[in-house]
PDB file of C-alpha atoms in Angstrom:
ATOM      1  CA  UNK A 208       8.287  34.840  12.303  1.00 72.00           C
ATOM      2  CA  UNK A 209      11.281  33.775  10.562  1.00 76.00           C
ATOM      3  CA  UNK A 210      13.723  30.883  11.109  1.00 75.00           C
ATOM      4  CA  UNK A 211      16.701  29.937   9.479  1.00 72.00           C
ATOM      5  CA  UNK A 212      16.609  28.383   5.773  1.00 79.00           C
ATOM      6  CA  UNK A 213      18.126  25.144   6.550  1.00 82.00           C
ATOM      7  CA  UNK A 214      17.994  22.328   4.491  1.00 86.00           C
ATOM      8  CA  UNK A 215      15.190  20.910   5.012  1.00 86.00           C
ATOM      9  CA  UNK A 216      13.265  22.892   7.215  1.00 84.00           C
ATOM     10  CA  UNK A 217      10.747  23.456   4.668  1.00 83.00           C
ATOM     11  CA  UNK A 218       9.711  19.793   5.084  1.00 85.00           C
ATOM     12  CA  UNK A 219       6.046  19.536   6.594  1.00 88.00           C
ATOM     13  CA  UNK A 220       7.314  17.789  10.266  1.00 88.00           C
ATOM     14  CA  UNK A 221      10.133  20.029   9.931  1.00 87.00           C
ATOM     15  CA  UNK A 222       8.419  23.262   9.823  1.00 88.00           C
ATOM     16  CA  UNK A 223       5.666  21.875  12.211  1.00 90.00           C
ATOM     17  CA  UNK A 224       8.502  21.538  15.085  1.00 88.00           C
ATOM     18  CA  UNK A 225      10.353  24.857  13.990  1.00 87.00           C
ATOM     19  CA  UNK A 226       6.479  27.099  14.268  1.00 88.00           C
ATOM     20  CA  UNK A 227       5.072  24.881  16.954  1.00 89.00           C
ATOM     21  CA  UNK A 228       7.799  23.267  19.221  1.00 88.00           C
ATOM     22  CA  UNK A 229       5.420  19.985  18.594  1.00 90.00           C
ATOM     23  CA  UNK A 230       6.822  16.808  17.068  1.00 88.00           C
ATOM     24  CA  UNK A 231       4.706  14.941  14.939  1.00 88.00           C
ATOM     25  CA  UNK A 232       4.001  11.301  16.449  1.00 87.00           C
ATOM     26  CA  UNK A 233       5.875   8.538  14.890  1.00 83.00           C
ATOM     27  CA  UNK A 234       3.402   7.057  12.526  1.00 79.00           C
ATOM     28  CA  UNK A 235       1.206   9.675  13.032  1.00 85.00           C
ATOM     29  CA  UNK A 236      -0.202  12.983  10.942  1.00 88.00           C
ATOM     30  CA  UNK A 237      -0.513  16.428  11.704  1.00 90.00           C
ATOM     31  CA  UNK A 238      -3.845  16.244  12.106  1.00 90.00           C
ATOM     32  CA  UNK A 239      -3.120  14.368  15.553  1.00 90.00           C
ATOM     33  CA  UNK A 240      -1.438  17.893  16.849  1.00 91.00           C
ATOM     34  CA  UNK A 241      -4.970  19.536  15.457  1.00 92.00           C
ATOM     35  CA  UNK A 242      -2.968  20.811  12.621  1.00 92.00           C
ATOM     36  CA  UNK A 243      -3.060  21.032   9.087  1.00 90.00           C
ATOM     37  CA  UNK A 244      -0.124  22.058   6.447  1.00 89.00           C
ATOM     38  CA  UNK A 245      -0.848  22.521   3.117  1.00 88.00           C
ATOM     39  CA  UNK A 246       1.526  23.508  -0.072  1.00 86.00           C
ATOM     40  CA  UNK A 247       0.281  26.861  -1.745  1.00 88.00           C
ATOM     41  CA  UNK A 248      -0.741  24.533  -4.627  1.00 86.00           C
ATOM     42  CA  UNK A 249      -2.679  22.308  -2.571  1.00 89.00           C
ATOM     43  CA  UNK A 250      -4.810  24.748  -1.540  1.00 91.00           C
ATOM     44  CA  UNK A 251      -5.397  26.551  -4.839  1.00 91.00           C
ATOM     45  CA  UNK A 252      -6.505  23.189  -6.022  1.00 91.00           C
ATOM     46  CA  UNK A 253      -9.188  22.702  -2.846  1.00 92.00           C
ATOM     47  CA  UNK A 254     -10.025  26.147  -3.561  1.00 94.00           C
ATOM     48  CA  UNK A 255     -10.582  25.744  -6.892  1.00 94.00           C
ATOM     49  CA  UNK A 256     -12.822  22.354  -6.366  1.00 94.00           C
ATOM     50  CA  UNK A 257     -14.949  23.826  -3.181  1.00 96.00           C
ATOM     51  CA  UNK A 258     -15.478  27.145  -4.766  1.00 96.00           C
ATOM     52  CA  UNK A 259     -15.593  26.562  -8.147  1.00 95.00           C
ATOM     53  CA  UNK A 260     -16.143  23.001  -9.181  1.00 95.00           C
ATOM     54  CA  UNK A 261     -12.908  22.939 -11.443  1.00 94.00           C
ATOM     55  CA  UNK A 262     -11.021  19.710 -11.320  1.00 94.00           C
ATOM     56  CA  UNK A 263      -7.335  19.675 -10.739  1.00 92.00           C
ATOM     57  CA  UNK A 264      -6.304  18.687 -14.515  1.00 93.00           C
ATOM     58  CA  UNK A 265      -3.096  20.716 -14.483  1.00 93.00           C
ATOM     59  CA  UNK A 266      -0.503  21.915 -12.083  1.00 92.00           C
ATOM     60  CA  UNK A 267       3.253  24.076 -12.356  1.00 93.00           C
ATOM     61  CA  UNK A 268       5.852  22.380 -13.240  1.00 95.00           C
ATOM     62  CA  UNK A 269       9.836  23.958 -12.676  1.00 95.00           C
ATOM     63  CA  UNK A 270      12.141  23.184 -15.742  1.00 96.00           C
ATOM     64  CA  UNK A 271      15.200  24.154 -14.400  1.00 95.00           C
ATOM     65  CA  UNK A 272      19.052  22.584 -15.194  1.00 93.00           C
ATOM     66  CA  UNK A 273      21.605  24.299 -17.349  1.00 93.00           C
ATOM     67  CA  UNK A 274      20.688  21.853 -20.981  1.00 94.00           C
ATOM     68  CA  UNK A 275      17.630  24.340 -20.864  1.00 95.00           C
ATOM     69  CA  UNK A 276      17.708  26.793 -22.947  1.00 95.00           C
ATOM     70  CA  UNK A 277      14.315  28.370 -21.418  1.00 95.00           C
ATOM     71  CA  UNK A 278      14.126  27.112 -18.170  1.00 95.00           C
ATOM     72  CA  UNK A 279      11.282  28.201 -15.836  1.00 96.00           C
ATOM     73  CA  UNK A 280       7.934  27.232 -14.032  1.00 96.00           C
ATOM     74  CA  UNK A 281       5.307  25.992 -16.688  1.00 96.00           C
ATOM     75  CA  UNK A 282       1.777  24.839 -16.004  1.00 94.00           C
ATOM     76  CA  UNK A 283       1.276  21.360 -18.186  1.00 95.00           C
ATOM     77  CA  UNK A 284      -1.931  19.573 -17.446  1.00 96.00           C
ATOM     78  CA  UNK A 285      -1.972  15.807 -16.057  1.00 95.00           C
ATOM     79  CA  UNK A 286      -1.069  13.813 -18.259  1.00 95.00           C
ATOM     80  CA  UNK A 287       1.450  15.855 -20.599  1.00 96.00           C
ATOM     81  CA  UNK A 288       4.886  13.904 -21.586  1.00 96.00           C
ATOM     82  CA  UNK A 289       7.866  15.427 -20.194  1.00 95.00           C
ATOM     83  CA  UNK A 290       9.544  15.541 -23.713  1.00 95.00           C
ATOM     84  CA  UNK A 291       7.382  18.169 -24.814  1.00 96.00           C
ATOM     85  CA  UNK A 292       7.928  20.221 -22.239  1.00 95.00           C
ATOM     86  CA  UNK A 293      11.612  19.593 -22.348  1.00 95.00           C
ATOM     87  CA  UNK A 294      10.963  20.406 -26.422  1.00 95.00           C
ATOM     88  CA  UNK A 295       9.525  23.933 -25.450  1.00 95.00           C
ATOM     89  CA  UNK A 296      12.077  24.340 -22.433  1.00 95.00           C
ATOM     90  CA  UNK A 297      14.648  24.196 -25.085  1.00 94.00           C
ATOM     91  CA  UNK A 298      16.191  20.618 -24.288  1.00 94.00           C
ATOM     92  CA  UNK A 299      20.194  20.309 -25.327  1.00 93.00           C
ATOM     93  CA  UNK A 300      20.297  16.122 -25.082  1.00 91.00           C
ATOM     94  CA  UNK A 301      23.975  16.745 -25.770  1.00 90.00           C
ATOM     95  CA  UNK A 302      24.636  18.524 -22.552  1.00 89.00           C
ATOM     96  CA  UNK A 303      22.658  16.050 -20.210  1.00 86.00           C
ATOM     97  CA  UNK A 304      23.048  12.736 -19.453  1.00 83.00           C
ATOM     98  CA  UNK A 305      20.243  11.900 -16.849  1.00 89.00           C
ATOM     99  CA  UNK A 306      16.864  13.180 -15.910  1.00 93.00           C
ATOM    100  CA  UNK A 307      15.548  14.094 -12.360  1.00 94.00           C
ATOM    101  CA  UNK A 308      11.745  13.839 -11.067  1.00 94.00           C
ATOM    102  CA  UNK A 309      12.202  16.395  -8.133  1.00 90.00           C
ATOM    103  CA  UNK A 310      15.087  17.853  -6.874  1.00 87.00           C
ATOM    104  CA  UNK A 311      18.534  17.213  -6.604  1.00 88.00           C
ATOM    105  CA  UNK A 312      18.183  15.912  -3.455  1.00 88.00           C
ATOM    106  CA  UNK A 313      14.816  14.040  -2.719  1.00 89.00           C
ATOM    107  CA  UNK A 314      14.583  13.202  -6.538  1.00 89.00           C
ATOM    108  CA  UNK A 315      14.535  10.356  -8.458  1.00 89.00           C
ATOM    109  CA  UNK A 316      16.136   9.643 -11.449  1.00 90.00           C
ATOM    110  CA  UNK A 317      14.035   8.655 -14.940  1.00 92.00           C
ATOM    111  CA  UNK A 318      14.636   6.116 -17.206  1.00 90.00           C
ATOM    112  CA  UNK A 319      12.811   7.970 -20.423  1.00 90.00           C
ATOM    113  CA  UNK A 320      11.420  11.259 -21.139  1.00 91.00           C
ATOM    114  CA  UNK A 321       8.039   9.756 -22.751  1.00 92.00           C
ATOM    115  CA  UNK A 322       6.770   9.665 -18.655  1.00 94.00           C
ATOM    116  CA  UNK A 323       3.735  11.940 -18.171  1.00 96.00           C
ATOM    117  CA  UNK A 324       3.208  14.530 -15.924  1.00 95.00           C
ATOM    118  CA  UNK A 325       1.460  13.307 -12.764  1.00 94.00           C
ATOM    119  CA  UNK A 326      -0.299  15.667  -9.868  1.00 91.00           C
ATOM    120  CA  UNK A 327       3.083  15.033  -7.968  1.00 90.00           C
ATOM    121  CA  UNK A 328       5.268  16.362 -10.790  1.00 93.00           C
ATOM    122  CA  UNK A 329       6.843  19.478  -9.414  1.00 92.00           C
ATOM    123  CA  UNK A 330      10.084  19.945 -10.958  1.00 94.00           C
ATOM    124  CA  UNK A 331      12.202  18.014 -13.649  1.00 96.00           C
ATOM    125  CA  UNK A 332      16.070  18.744 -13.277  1.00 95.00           C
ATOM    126  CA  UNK A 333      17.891  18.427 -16.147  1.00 95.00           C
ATOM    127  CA  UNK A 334      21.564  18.787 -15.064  1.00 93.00           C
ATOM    128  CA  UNK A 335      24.689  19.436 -16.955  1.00 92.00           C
ATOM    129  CA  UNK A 336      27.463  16.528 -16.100  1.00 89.00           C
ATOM    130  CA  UNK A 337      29.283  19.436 -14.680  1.00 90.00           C
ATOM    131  CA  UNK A 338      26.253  20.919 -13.016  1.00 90.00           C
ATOM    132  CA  UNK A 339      25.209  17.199 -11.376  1.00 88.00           C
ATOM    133  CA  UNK A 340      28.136  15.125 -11.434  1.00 88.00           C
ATOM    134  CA  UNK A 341      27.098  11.230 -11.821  1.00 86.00           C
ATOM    135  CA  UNK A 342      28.081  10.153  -8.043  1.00 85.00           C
ATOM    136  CA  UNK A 343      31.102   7.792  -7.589  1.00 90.00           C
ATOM    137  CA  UNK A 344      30.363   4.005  -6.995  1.00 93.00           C
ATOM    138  CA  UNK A 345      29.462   2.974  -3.534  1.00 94.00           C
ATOM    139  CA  UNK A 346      32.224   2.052  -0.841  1.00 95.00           C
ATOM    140  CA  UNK A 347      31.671   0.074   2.111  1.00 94.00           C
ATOM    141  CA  UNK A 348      30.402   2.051   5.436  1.00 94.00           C
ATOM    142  CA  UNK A 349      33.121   3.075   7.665  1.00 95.00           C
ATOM    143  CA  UNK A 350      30.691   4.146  10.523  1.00 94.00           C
ATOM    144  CA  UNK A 351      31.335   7.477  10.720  1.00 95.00           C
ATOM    145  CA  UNK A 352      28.130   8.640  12.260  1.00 94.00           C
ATOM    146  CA  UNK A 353      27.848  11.728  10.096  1.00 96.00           C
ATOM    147  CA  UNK A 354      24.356  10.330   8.797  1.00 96.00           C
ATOM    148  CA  UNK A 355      23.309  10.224  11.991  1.00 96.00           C
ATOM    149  CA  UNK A 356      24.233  13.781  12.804  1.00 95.00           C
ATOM    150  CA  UNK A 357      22.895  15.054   9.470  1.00 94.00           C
ATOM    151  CA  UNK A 358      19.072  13.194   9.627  1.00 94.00           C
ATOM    152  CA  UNK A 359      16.623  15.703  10.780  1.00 91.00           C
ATOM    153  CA  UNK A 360      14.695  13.449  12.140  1.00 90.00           C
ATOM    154  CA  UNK A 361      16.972  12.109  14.888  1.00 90.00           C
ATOM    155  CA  UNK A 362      17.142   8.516  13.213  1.00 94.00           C
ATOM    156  CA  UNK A 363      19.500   6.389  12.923  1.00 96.00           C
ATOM    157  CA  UNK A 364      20.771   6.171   9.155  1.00 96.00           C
ATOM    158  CA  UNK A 365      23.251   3.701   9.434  1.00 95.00           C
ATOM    159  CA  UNK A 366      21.298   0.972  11.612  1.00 96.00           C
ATOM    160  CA  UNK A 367      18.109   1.377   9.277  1.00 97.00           C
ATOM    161  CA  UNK A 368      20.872   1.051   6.234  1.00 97.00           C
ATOM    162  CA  UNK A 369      21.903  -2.632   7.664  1.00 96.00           C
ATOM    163  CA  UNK A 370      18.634  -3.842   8.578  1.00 97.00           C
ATOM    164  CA  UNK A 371      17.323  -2.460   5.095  1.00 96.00           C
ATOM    165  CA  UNK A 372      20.101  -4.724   3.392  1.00 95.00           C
ATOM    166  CA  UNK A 373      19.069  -7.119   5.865  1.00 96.00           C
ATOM    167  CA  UNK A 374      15.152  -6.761   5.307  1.00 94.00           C
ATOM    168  CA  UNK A 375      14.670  -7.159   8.738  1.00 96.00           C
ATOM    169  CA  UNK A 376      11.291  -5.739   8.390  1.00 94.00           C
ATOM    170  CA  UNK A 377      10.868  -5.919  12.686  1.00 94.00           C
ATOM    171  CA  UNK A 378      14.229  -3.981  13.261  1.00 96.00           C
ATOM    172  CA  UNK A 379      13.266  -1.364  10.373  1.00 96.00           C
ATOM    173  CA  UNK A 380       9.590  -0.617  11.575  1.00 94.00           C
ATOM    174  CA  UNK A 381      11.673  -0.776  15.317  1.00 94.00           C
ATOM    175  CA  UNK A 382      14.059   1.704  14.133  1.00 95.00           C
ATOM    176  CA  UNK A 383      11.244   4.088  12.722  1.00 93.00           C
ATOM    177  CA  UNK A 384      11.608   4.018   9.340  1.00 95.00           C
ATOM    178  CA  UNK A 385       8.478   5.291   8.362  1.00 92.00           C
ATOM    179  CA  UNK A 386       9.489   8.343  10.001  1.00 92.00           C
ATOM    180  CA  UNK A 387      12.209   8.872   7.280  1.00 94.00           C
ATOM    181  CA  UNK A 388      11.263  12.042   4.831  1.00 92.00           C
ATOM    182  CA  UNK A 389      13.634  10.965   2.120  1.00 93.00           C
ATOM    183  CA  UNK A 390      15.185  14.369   2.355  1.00 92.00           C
ATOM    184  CA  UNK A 391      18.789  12.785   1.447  1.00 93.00           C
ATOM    185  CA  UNK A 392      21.341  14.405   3.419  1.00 94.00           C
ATOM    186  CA  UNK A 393      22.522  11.069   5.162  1.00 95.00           C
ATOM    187  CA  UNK A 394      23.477  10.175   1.740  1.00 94.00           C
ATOM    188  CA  UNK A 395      24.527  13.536   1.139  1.00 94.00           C
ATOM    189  CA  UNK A 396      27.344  13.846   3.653  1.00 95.00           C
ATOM    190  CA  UNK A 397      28.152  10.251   3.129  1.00 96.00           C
ATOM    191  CA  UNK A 398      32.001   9.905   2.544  1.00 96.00           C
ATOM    192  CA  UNK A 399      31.878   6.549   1.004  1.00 96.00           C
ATOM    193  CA  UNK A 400      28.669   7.452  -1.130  1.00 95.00           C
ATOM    194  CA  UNK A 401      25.980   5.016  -0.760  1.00 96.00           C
ATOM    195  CA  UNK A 402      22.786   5.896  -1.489  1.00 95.00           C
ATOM    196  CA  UNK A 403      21.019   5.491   1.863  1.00 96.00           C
ATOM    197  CA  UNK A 404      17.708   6.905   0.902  1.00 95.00           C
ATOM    198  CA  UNK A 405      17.588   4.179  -2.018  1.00 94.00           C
ATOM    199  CA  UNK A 406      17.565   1.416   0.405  1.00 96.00           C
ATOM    200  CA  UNK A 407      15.077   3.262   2.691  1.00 97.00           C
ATOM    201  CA  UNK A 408      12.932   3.236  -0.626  1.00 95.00           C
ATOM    202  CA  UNK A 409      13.348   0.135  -1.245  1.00 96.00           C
ATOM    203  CA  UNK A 410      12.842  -1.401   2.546  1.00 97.00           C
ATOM    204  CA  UNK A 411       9.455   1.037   2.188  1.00 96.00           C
ATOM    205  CA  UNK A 412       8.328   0.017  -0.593  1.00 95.00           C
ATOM    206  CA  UNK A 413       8.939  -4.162   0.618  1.00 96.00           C
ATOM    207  CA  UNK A 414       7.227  -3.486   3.865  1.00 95.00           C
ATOM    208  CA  UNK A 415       4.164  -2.126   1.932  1.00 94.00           C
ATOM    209  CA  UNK A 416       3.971  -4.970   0.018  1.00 95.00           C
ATOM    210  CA  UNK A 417       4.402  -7.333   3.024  1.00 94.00           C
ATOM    211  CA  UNK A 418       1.446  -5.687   4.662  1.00 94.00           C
ATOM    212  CA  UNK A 419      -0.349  -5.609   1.698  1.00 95.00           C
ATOM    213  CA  UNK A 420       0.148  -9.306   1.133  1.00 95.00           C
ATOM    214  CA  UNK A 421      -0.774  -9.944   4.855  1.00 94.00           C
ATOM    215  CA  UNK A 422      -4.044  -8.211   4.335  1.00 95.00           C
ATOM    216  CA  UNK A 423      -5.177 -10.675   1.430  1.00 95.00           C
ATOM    217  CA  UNK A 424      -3.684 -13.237   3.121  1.00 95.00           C
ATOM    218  CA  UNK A 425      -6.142 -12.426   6.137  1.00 95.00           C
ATOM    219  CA  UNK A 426      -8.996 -11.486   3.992  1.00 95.00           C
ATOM    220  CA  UNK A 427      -8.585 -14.964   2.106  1.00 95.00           C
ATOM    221  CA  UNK A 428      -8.168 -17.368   5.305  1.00 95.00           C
ATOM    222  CA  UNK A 429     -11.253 -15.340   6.529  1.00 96.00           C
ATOM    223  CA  UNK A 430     -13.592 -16.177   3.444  1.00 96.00           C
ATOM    224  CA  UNK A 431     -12.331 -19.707   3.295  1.00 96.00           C
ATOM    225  CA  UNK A 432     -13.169 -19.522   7.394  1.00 96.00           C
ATOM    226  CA  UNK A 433     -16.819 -18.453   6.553  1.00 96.00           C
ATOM    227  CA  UNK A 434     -16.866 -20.499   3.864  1.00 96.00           C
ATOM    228  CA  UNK A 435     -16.345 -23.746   6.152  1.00 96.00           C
ATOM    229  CA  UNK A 436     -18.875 -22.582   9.172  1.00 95.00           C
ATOM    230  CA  UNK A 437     -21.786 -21.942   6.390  1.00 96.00           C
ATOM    231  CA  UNK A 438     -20.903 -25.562   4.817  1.00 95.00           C
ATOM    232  CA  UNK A 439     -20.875 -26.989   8.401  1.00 95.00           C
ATOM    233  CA  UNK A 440     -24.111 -25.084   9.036  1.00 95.00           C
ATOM    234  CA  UNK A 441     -25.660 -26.491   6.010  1.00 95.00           C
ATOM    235  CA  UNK A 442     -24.674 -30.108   6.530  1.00 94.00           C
ATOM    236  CA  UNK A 443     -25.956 -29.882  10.258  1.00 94.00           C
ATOM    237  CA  UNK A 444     -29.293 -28.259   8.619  1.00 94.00           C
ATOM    238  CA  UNK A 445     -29.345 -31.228   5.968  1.00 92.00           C
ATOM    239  CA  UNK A 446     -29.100 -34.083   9.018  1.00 92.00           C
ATOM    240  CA  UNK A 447     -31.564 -32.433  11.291  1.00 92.00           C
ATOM    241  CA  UNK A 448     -33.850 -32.132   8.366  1.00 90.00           C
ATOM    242  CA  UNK A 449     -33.255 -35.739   7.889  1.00 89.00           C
ATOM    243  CA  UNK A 450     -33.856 -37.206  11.100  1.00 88.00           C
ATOM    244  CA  UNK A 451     -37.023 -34.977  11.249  1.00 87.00           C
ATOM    245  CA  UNK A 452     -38.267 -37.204   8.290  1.00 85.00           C
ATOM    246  CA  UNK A 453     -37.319 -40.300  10.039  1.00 84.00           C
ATOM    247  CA  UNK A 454     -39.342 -39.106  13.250  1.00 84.00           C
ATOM    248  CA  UNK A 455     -41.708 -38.351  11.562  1.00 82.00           C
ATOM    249  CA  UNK A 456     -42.330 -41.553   9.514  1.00 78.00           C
ATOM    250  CA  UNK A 457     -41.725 -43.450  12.281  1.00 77.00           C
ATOM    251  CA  UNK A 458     -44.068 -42.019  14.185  1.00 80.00           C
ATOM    252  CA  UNK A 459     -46.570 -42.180  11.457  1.00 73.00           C
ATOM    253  CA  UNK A 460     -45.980 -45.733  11.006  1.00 69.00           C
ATOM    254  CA  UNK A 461     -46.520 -46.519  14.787  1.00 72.00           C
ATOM    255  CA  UNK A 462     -49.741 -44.539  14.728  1.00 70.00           C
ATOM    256  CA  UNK A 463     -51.601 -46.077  12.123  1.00 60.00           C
ATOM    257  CA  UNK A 464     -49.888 -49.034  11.430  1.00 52.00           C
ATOM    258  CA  UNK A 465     -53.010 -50.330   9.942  1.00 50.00           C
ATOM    259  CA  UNK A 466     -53.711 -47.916   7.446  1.00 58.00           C
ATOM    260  CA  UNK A 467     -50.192 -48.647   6.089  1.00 63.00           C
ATOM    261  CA  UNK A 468     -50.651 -50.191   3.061  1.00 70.00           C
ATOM    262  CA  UNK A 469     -47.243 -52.475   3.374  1.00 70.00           C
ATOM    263  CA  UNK A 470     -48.165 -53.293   6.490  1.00 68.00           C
ATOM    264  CA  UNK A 471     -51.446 -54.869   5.401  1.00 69.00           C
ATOM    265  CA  UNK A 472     -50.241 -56.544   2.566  1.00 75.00           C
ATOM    266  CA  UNK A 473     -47.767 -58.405   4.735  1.00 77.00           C
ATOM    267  CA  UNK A 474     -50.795 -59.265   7.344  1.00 72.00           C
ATOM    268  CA  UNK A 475     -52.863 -60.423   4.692  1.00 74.00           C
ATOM    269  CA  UNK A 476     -50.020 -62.943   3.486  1.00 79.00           C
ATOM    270  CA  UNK A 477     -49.431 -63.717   6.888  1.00 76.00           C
ATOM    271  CA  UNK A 478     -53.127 -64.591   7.377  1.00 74.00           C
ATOM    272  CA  UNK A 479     -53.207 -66.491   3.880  1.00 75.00           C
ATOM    273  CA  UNK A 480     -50.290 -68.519   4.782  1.00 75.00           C
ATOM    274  CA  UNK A 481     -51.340 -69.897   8.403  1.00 69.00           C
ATOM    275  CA  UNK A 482     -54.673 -70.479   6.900  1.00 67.00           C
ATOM    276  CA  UNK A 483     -53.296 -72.652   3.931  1.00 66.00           C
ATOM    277  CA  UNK A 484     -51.316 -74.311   7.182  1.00 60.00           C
ATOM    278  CA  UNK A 485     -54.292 -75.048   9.086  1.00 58.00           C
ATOM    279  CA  UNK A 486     -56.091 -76.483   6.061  1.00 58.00           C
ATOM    280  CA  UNK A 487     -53.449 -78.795   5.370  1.00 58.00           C
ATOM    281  CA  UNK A 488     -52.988 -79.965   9.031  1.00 55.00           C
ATOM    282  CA  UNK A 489     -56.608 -81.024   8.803  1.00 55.00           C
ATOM    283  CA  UNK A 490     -56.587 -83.124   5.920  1.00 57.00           C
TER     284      UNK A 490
END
């Protein structure tokens, strides 16, 4: 079967639809169609674990960007810093000015070279200025629509870029933004070049953290919850303990009152006294 290479059909929703005719539900995983879609080197790596016990400690890595002098796919294990393998791609720092985790389109720039290869390190672009011009500054959005028309996941690019400058967290979970893939052509065909998919990172990465914050939030009213009902129990367990002891000594006392030791002192004063009385009324 064979459909046409069009950016970014190679996406995992995208290439569910184009096979299938199935859209993967919002919020949901293919695994809710009864599918699964795995990367070749995914399932070398399960392969490798089932089969053979091997860990994944090392995965390929594309060097590609014209301020290579050797560019090509390398395997670097976890944990290797991405200057050395610039060093043995044949880095030119004069000819490039920025580097890219990913691609040119769903990457991300990086602030140094001494990062280390992670298991989601597939490429590192290193552009040319001429190659990967530095985009112009940001102009204000003149509602177009071509975002719209672009997103290949029938969003809507420009709504989710207000609400994201917004953080209207209720309008951006309304508007599906967790559906976004970060593939970058909104911002691609964006005449007045703003950076749409760095907002929808950023709104992401803030409603994240707002659930995650909600969750200890919950977790800690819940303890302090418990927390109160077991001291509650425990007083009401202290007083009933209590008043058993008074019951009980009160009904002790009202049993044998005479084998009360108190209680017969105070008799035999009582006695002493109203016989002194009597003596002294007879004299």
């Amino acid at each position: 079967m064979t459909f046409p290479t069009k950016y970014p059909s190679g996406g995992e929703k995208q290439l569910i639809e184009i096979l299938t005719g199935k859209q993967v539900p919002t919020g949901g995983l293919p695994a809710d169609l009864g599918i699964v879609c795995q990367n070749p080197g995914t399932a070398v790596a399960a392969r490798d674990a089932v089969c053979f016990g091997k860990p994944l400690t090392d995965r390929i890595v594309t060097l590609t960007g014209r301020a290579l002098a050797r560019p090509g796919n390398y395997r670097a294990r976890l944990g290797t810093p991405i200057e050395h393998l610039l060093t043995v791609a044949g880095f030119d720092p004069s000819q490039n000015r920025r580097l890219i985790h990913g691609g040119p389109m769903m990457g991300f720039a990086l602030e140094s070279s001494a990062v280390p290869i992670i298991k989601t390190t597939n490429c590192i672009l290193v552009p040319t200025e001429q190659e990967l011009p530095t985009p112009p500054d940001a102009q204000a959005c003149i509602r177009c629509g071509l975002c719209a028309e672009a997103c290949p996941a029938s969003l809507l690019p420009q709504q989710l870029y207000w609400y994201a400058r917004a953080k209207d967290q209720e309008q951006l979970e309304r508007h599906h933004l967790a559906d976004c893939i970060e593939c970058g052509a909104c911002s691609w065909v964006c005449p007045s070049h703003i950076p749409l998919v760095q907002y929808y990172r950023a709104a992401k990465g803030m409603i994240k953290e707002s659930k995650t914050e909600k969750i200890r939030s919950d977790r800690s009213r819940d303890r302090f919850e418990a927390r109160q009902e077991r001291l509650e129990r425990e007083t009401l367990a202290r007083e009933e303990q209590r008043a058993a002891r008074r019951a009980a000594a009160e009904q002790k006392a009202a049993a044998g009152g005479a084998d009360d030791p108190v209680a017969a002192a105070i008799a035999r004063a009582k006695a002493k006294k109203d016989s002194a009385g009597d003596e002294s009324a007879n004299s």
